[in-house]
Coordinates of N, CA and C in Angstrom, one line a residue:
X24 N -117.0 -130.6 5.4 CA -115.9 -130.8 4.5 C -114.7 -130.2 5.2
X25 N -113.3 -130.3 4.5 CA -112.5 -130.0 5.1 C -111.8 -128.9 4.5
X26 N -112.9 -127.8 3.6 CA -112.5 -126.9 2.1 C -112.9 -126.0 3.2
X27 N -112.2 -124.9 3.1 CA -113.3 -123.6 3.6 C -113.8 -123.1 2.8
X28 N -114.8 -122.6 3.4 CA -116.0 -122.0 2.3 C -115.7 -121.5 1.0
X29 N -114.5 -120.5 1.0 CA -114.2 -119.8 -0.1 C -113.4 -120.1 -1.4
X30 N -113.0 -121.7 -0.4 CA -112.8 -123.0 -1.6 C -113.3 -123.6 -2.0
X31 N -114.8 -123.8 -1.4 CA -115.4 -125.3 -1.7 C -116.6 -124.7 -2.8
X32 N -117.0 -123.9 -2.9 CA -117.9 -123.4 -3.7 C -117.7 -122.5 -5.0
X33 N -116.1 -122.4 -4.7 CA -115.6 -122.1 -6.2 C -115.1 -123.0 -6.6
X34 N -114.5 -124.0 -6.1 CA -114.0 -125.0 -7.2 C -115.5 -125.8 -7.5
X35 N -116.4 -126.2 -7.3 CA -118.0 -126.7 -7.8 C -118.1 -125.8 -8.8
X36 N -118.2 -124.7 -9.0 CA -118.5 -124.2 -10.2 C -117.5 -124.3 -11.2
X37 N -116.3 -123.8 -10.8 CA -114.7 -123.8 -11.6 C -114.8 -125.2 -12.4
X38 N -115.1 -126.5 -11.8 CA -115.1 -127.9 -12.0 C -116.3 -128.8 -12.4
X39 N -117.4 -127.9 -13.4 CA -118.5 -127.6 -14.0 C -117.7 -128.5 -15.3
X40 N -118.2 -129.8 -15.8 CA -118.2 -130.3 -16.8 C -118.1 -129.0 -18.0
X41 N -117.3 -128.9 -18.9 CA -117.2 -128.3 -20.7 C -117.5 -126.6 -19.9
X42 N -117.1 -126.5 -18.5 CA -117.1 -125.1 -18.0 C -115.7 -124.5 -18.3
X43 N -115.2 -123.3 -18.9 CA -114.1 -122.8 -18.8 C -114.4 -121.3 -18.3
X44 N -113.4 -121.0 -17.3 CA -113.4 -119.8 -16.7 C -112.3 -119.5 -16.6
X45 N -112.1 -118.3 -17.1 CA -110.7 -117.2 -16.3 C -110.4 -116.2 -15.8
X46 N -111.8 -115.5 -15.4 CA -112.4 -114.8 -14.3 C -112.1 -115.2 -12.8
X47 N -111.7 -114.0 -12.1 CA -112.2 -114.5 -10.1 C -113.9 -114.1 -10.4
X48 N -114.0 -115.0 -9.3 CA -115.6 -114.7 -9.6 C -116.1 -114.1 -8.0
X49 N -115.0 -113.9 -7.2 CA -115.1 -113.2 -6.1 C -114.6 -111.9 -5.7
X50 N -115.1 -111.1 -4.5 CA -115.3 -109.5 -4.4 C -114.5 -109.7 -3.1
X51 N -113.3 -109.4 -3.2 CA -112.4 -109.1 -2.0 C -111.6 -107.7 -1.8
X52 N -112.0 -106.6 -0.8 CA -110.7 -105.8 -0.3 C -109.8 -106.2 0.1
X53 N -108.2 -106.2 0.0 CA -107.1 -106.6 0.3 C -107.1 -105.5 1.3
X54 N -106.4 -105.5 2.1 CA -106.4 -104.5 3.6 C -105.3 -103.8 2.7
X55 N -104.3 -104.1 1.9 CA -103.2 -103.5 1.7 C -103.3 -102.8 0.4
X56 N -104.8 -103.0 -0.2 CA -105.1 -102.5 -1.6 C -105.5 -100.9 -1.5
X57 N -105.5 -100.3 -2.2 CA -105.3 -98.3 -2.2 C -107.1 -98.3 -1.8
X58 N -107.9 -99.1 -1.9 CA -109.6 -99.4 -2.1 C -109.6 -99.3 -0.7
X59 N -108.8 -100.6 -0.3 CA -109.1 -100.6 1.4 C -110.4 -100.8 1.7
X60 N -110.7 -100.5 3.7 CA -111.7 -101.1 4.3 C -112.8 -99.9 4.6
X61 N -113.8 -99.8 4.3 CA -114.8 -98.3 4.3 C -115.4 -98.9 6.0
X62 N -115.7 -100.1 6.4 CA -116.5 -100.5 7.0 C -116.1 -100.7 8.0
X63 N -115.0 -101.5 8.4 CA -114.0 -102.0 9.8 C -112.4 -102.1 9.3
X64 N -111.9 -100.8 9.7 CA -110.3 -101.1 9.9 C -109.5 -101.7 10.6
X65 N -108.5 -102.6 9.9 CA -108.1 -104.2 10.8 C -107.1 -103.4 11.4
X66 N -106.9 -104.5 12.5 CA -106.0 -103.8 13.6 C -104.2 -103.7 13.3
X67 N -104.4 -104.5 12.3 CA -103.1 -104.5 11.6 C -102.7 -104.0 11.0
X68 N -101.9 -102.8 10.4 CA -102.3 -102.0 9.2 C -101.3 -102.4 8.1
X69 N -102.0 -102.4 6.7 CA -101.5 -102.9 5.7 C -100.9 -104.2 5.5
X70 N -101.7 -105.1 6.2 CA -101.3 -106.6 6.0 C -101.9 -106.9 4.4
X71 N -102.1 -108.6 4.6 CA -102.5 -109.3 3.5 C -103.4 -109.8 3.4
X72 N -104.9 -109.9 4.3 CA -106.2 -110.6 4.6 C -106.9 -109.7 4.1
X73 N -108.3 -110.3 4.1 CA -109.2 -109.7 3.4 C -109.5 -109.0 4.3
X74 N -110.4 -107.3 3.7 CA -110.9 -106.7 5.1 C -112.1 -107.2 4.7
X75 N -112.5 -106.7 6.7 CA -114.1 -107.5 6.6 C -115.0 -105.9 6.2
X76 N -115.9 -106.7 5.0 CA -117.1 -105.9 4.5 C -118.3 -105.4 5.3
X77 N -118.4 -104.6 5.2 CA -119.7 -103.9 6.3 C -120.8 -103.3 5.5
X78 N -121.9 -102.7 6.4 CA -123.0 -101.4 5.4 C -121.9 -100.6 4.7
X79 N -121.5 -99.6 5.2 CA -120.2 -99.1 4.3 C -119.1 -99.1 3.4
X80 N -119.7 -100.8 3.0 CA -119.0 -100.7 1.9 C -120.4 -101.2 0.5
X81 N -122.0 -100.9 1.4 CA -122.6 -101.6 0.4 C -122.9 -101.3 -1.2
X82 N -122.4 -99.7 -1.5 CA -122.0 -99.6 -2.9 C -121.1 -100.3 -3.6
X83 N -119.8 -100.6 -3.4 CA -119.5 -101.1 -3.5 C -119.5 -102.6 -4.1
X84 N -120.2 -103.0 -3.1 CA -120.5 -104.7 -3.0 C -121.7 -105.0 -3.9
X85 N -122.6 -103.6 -3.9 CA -123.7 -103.7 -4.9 C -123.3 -103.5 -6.6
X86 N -122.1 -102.7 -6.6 CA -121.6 -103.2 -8.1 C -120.6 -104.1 -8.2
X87 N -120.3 -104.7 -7.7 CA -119.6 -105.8 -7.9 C -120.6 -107.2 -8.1
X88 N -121.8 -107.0 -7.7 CA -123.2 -108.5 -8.2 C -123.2 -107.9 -9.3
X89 N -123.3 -106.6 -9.7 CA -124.1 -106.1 -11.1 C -122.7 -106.5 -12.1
X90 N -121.5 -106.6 -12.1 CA -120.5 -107.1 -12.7 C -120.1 -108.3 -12.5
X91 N -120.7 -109.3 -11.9 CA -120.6 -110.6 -12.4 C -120.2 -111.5 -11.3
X92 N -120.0 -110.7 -9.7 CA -119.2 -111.5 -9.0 C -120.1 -112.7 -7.9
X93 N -119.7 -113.5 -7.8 CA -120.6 -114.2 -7.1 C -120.4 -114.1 -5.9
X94 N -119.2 -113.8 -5.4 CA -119.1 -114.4 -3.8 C -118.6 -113.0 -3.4
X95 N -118.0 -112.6 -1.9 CA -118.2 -111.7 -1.3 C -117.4 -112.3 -0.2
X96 N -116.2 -112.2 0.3 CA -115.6 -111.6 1.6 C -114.9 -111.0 2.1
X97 N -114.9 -111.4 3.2 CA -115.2 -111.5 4.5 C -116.3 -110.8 5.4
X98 N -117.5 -111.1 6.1 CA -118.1 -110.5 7.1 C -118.0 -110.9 8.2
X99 N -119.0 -109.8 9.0 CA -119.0 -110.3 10.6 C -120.6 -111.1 10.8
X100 N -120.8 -111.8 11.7 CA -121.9 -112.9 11.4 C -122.9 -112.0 11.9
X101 N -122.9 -111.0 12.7 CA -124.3 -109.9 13.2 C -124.5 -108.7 12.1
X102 N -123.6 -108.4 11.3 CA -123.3 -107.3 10.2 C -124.7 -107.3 9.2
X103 N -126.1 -106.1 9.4 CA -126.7 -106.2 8.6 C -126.5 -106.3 7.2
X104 N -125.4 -106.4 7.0 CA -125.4 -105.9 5.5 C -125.5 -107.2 4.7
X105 N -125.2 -108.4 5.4 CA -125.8 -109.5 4.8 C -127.4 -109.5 4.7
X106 N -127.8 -109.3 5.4 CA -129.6 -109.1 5.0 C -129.9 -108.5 3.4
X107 N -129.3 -107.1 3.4 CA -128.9 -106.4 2.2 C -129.2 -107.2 1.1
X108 N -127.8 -108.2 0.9 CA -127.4 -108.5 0.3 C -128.7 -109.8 -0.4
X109 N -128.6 -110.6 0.6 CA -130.1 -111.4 0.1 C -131.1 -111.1 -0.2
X110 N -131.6 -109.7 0.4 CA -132.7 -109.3 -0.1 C -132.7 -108.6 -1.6
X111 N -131.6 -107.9 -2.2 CA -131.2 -107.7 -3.3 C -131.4 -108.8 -4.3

């Protein structure tokens, strides 16, 4: 497809027949947010991208499933913490 990921699987649910939502249903640090990056600090400081999620942020990431969120980024593709996460 020509959606990136983090569009194409929320608009499928967002676009759910007699579905209304007005919730994000996704778990993002803003690099520029007071929360910030516990895991990998971007080389940029205080931009506007998501920081990327690591083990160090897996509290975190683990209450944000327990409160409703579905999706989760940004990672790195070798970052155990996705195993974590599926195995949860």
């Amino acid at each position: 497809s020509f959606a990136p990921d983090e569009l194409f699987f929320q608009s499928i649910l967002a676009n759910k027949k007699n579905q209304h939502l007005n919730e994000d249903l996704k778990f993002v640090f803003k690099i520029h947010s007071d929360k910030g990056c516990s895991s990998y600090k971007p080389a940029r400081a205080r931009g506007f991208g998501p920081c990327t999620l690591g083990g160090n942020d897996w509290n975190d990431i683990s209450e944000a499933q327990k409160n409703g969120f579905l999706f989760a980024r940004k990672f790195y593709a070798n970052d155990p913490v996705k195993d974590q996460i599926v195995e949860q």
